[in-house]
XYZ file of C-alpha atoms in Angstrom:
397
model
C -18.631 -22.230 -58.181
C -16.119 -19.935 -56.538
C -16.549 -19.684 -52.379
C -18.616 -16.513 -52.320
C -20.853 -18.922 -54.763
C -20.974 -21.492 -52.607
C -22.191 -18.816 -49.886
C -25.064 -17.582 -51.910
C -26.211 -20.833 -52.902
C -26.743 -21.878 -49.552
C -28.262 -18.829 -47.735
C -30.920 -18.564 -50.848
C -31.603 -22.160 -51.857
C -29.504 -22.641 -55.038
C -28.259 -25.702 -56.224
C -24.672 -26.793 -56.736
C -24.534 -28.087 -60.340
C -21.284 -28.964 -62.640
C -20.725 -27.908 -66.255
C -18.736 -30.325 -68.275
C -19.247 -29.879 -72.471
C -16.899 -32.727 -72.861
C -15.125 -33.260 -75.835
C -16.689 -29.826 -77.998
C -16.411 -29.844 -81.753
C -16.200 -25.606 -81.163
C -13.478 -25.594 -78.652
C -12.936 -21.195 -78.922
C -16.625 -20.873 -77.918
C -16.678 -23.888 -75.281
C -13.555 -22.469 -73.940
C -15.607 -18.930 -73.532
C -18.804 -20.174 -71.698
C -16.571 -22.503 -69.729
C -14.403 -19.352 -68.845
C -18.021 -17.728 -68.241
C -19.353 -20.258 -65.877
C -16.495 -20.254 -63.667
C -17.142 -16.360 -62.439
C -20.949 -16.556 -63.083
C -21.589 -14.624 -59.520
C -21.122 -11.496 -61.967
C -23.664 -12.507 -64.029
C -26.020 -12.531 -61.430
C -24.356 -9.412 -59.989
C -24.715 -7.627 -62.969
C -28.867 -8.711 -63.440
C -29.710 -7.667 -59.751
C -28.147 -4.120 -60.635
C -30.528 -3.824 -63.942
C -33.087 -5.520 -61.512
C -33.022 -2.313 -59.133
C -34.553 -0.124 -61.823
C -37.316 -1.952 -63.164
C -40.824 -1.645 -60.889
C -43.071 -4.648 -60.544
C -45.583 -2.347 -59.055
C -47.219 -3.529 -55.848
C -46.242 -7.101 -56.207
C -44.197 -8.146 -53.876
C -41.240 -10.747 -54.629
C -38.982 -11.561 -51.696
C -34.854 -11.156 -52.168
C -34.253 -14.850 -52.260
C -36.616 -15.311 -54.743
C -35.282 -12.752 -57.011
C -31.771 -13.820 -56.437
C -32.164 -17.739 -56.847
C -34.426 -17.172 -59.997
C -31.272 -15.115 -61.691
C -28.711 -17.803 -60.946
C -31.238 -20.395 -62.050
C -31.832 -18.712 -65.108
C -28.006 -18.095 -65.861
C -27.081 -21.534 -65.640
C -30.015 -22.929 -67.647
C -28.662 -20.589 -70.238
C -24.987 -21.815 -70.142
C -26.298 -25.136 -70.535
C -28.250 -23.878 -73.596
C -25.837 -21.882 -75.459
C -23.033 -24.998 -74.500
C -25.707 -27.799 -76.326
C -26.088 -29.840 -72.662
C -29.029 -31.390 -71.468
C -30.695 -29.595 -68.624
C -30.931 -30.936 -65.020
C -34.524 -31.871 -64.388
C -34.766 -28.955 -62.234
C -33.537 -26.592 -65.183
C -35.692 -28.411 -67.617
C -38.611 -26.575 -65.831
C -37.492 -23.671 -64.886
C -39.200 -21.222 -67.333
C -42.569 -22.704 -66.117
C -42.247 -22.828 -62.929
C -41.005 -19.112 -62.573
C -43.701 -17.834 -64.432
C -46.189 -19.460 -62.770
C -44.726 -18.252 -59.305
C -44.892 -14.402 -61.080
C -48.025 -14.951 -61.668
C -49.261 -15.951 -58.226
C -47.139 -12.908 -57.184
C -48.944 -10.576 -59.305
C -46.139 -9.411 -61.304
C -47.041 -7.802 -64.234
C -46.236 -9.532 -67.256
C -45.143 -6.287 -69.162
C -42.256 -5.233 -66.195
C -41.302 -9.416 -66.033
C -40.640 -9.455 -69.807
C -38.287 -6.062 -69.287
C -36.712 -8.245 -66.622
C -36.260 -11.411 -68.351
C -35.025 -9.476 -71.733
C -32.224 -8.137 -69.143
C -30.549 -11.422 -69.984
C -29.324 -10.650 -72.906
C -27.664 -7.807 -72.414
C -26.125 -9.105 -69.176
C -24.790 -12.482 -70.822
C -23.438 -10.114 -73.682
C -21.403 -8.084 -71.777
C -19.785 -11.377 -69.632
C -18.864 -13.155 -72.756
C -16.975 -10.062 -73.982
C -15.488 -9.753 -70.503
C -14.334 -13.378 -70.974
C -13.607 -12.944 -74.767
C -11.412 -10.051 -74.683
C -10.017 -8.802 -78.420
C -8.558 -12.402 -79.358
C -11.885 -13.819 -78.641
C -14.920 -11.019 -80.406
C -15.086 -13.277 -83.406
C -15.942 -16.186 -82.037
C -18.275 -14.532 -79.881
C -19.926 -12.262 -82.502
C -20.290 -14.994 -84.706
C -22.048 -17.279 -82.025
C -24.649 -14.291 -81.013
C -27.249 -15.996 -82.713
C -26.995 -18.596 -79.812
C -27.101 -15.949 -77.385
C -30.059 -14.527 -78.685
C -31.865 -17.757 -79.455
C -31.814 -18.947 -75.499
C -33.055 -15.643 -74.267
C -35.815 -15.152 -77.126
C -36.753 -19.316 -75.938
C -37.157 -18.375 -72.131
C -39.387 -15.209 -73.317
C -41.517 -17.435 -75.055
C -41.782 -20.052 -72.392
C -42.327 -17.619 -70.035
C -45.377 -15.794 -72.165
C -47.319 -19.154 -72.602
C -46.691 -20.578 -69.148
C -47.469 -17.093 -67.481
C -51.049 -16.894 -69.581
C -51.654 -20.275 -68.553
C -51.065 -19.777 -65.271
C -53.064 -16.467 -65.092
C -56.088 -18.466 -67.028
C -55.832 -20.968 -64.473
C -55.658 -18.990 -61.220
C -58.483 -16.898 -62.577
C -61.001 -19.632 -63.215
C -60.559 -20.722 -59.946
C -60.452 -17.132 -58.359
C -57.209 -17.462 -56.735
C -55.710 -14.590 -58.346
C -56.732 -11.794 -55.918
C -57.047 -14.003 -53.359
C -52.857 -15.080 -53.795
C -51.970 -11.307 -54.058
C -53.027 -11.033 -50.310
C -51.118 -13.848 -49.240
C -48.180 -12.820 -50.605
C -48.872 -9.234 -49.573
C -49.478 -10.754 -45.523
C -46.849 -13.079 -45.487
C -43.759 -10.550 -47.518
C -45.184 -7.185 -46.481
C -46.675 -7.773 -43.615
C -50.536 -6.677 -42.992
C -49.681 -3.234 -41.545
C -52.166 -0.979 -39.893
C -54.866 -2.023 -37.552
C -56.937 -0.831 -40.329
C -54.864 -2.694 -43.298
C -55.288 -5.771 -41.101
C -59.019 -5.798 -41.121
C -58.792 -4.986 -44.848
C -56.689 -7.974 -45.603
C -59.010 -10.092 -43.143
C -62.021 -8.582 -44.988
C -60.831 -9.741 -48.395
C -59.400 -13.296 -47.711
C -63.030 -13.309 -45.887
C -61.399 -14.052 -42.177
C -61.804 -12.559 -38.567
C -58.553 -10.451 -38.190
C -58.500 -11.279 -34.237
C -59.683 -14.843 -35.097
C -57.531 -17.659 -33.940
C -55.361 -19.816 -36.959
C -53.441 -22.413 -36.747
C -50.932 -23.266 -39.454
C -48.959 -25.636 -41.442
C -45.279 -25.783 -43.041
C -44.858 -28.438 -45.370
C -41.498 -29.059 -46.921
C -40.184 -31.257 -49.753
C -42.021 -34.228 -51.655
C -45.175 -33.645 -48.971
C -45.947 -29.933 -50.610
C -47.557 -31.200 -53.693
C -49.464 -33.943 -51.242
C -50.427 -30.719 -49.313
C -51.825 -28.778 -52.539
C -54.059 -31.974 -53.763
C -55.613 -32.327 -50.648
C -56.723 -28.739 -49.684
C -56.993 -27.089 -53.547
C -60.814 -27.347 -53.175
C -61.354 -26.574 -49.306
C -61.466 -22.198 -49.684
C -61.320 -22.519 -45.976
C -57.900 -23.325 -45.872
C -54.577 -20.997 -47.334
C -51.932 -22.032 -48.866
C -48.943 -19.756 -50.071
C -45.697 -21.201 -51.452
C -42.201 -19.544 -51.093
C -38.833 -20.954 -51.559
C -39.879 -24.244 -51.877
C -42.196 -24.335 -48.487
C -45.915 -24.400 -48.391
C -47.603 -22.740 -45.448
C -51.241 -23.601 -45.034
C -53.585 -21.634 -42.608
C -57.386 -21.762 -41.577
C -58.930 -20.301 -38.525
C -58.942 -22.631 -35.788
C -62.033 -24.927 -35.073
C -63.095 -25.843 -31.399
C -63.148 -29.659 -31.080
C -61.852 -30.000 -35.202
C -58.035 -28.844 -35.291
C -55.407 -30.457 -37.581
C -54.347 -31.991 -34.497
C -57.408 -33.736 -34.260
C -57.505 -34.638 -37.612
C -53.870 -34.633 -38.938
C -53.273 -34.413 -42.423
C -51.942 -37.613 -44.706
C -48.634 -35.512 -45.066
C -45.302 -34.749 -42.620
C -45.748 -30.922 -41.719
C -44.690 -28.347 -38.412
C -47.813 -27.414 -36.782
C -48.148 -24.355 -34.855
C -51.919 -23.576 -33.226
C -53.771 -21.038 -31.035
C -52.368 -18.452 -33.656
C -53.637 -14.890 -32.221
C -55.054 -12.906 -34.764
C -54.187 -12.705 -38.828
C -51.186 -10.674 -38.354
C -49.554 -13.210 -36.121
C -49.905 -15.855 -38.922
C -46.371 -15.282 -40.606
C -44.283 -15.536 -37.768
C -45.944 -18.590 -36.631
C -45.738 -19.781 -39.915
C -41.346 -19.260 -39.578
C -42.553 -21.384 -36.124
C -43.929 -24.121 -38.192
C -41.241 -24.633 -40.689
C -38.271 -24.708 -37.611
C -40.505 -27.586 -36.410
C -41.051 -29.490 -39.923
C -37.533 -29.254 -40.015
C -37.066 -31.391 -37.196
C -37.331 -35.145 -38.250
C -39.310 -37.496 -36.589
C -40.262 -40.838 -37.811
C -43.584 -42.578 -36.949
C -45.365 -38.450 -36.293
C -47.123 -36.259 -39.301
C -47.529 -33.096 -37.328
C -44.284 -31.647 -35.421
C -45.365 -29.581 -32.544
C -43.526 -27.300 -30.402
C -44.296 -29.757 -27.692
C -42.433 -32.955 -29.635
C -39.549 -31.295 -30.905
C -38.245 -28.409 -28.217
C -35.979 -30.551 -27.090
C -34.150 -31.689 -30.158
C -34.366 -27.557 -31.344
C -32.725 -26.782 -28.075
C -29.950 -29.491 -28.301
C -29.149 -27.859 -31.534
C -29.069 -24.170 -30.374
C -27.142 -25.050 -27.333
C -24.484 -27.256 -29.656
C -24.098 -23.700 -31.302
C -23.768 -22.004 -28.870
C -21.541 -24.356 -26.307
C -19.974 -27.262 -28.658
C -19.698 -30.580 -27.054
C -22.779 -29.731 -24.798
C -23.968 -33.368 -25.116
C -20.729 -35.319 -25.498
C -19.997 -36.838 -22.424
C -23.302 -37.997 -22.259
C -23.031 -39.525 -25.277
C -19.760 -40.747 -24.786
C -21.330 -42.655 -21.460
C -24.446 -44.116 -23.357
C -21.977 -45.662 -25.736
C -20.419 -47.418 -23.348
C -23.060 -49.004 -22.259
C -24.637 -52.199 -24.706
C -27.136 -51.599 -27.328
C -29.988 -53.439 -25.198
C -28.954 -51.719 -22.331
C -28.669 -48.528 -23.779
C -32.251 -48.710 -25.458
C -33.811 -49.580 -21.828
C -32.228 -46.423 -20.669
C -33.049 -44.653 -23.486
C -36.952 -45.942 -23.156
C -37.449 -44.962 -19.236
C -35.817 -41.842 -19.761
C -38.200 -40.354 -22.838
C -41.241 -42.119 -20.505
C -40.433 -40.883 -17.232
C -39.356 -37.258 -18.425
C -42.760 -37.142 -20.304
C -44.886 -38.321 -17.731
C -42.444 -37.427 -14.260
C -44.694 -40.321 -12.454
C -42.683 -43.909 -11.739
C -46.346 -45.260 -11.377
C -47.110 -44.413 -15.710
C -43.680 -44.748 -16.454
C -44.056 -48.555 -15.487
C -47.754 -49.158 -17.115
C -45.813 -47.651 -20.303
C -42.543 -50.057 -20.404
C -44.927 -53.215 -18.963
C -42.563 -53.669 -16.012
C -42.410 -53.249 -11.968
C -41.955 -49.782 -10.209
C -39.032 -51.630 -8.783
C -37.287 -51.877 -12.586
C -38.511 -48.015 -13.023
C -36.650 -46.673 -10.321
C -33.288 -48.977 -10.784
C -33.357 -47.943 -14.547
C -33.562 -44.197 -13.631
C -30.303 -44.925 -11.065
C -28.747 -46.746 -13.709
C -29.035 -43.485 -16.149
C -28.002 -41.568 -12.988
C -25.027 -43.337 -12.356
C -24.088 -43.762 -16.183
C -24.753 -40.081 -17.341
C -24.125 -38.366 -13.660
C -27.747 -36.477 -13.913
C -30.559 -37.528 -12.449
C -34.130 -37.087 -13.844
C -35.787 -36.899 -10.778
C -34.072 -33.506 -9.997
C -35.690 -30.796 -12.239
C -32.387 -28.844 -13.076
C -30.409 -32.238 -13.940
C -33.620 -33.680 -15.780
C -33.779 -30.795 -18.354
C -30.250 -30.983 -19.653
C -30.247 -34.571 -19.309
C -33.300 -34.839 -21.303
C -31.864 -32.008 -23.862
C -28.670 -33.741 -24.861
C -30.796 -37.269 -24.709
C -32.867 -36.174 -27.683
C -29.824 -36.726 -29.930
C -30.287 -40.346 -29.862
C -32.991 -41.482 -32.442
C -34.313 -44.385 -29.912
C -35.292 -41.455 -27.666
C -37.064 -39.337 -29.717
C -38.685 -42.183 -32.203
């Protein structure tokens, strides 16, 4: 990948892979996709400006989507066309996409127009790469071209009518539309709102509370709530967000589910559900061993460390640089009255917590004052100190 590639692949999601054919038996027409793969942006280029004209109606497919689905697809058909075995993720690919259209509500008519796009765009970049010494060996290796395309279509038919099948027995169909509609288009209007709250059968001013599960712990999250049609779920770009309107006395805080997610409740109304959702995954993203649910409460401090890294690099370093002067054992006891006394700000619960005296509370705390030059029992010192603290993993385990 060039360094605009690199770029792309990072702000929408794609994934780094390496073509290597080996030792080919056709070197003229390894030589060509290899020539093709190395400038493969324009591939991708060249589909989004064919994209532009075709409508998929009122479904609504988000930019990333639409962009890391096209450089999927191109590489899975470089790998075709050059006789490789497919990365795991590839080997999927045609399923997984049209299940996803599906869910949209793309129609399969304007998705075919899309996908049969490919051809014509992979065309023209092998005769870029070909130029005159090369139209023979391209020409006579069309049928390649035209077999990987006419594979995907097929793929794509039976795993899009399967998919359809499927989210129509269970009556998801509709009910998926909205979601995407709410969480891409937003609900609009008062009066849209109460439309969309109408048909997902909600209160539009209700209160929600919400979910952003990442990674392995998204197909945990779709076992355990497929058959509760209290709860929504909508995947995008690899994240699940799940929503229900909050119960009194029954939250997911309450009852946390058996899977690592960012929790965001007290969720004002339907319309306010995306942006807490965004909420949600900043907080899943935040890694914390021995928790399932990451609230804003848990993880401010590690988000803010972050930000304020951006913004002003080195922010924590001489703290850092203190702690690690200090021994391991010692360092862990400061570590340990520190994330106790900045929760609780009482010496008297800070000592129940650690098991020892008031007296070892309050020589700890001068300890970390005279190591770190803040002290926590001044509000101003105790919010940076406890900031640039929750960089160390003892502190916020």
């Amino acid at each position: 990948m060039t360094a605009n590639d690199g770029d792309d692949a990072r702000s929408y999601g794609t994934t780094a892979r390496e073509f290597r054919p080996g030792r080919p038996t056709e070197p003229e027409w390894t030589e060509l996709l290899e020539s093709l793969w190395k400038d493969r942006s324009l591939l991708v280029d060249d589909f989004l400006e064919r994209f532009s004209s075709i409508s998929y109606g009122e479904a609504v497919v988000p930019k990333e989507d639409i962009y890391r689905t096209a450089a999927d697809t191109m590489d899975m058909f470089l790998y075709q066309m050059a006789g490789l075995e497919l990365p795991p993720d590839l080997q999927t690919l045609p399923r997984e996409v049209a299940a996803r259209r599906a869910r949209q509500g793309v129609p399969l008519d304007a998705f075919l127009v899309a996908i049969r796009n490919d051809f014509r765009v992979l065309w023209k970049g092998l005769e870029r790469v070909a130029r005159d010494k090369g139209i023979g060996v391209l020409v006579a290796n069309m049928d390649r071209v035209l077999d990987a395309v006419e594979g995907y279509v097929t793929s794509i038919q039976q795993a899009y009518a399967e998919e359809e099948a499927r989210l129509a027995r269970n009556k998801q169909l509709y009910r998926q539309r909205l979601l995407s509609r709410l969480f891409n288009a937003g609900p609009g209007t008062p009066r849209e709102v109460q439309d969309l709250a109408a048909a997902l059968e909600v209160q539009a001013t209700g209160t929600f509370e919400v979910l952003a599960v990442t990674l392995d712990a998204v197909s945990q999250a779709q076992q355990q709530f497929e058959s509760d049609h209290s709860i929504y779920m909508y995947e995008n770009s690899g994240v699940l967000y799940v929503f229900r309107q909050q119960r009194k006395g029954l939250t997911w805080r309450h009852e946390p589910p058996a899977f690592p997610a960012g929790y965001v409740p007290g969720v004002e109304g339907l319309d306010a559900v995306p942006s807490a959702a965004a909420s949600a995954l900043v907080l899943a993203q935040q890694k914390r061993r021995g928790t399932r649910l990451a609230t804003m409460e848990d993880a401010w401090m590690g988000i803010a460390s972050g930000l304020l890294e951006q913004k002003f690099p080195g922010f924590s370093t001489s703290i850092k640089n203190a702690l690690d002067k200090c021994t391991p054992v010692e360092r862990q006891r400061l570590l340990e009255v520190a994330r106790s006394y900045g929760r609780t700000g009482s010496i008297k619960e800070t000592s129940e917590e650690l098991f020892c005296h008031r007296n070892t509370v309050v020589n700890r705390l001068h300890s970390l004052h005279e190591a770190i030059g803040l002290d926590l029992t001044v509000p101003g010192e105790a919010a940076r100190a406890l900031i640039a603290l929750s960089r160390y993993s003892e502190f916020t385990d």
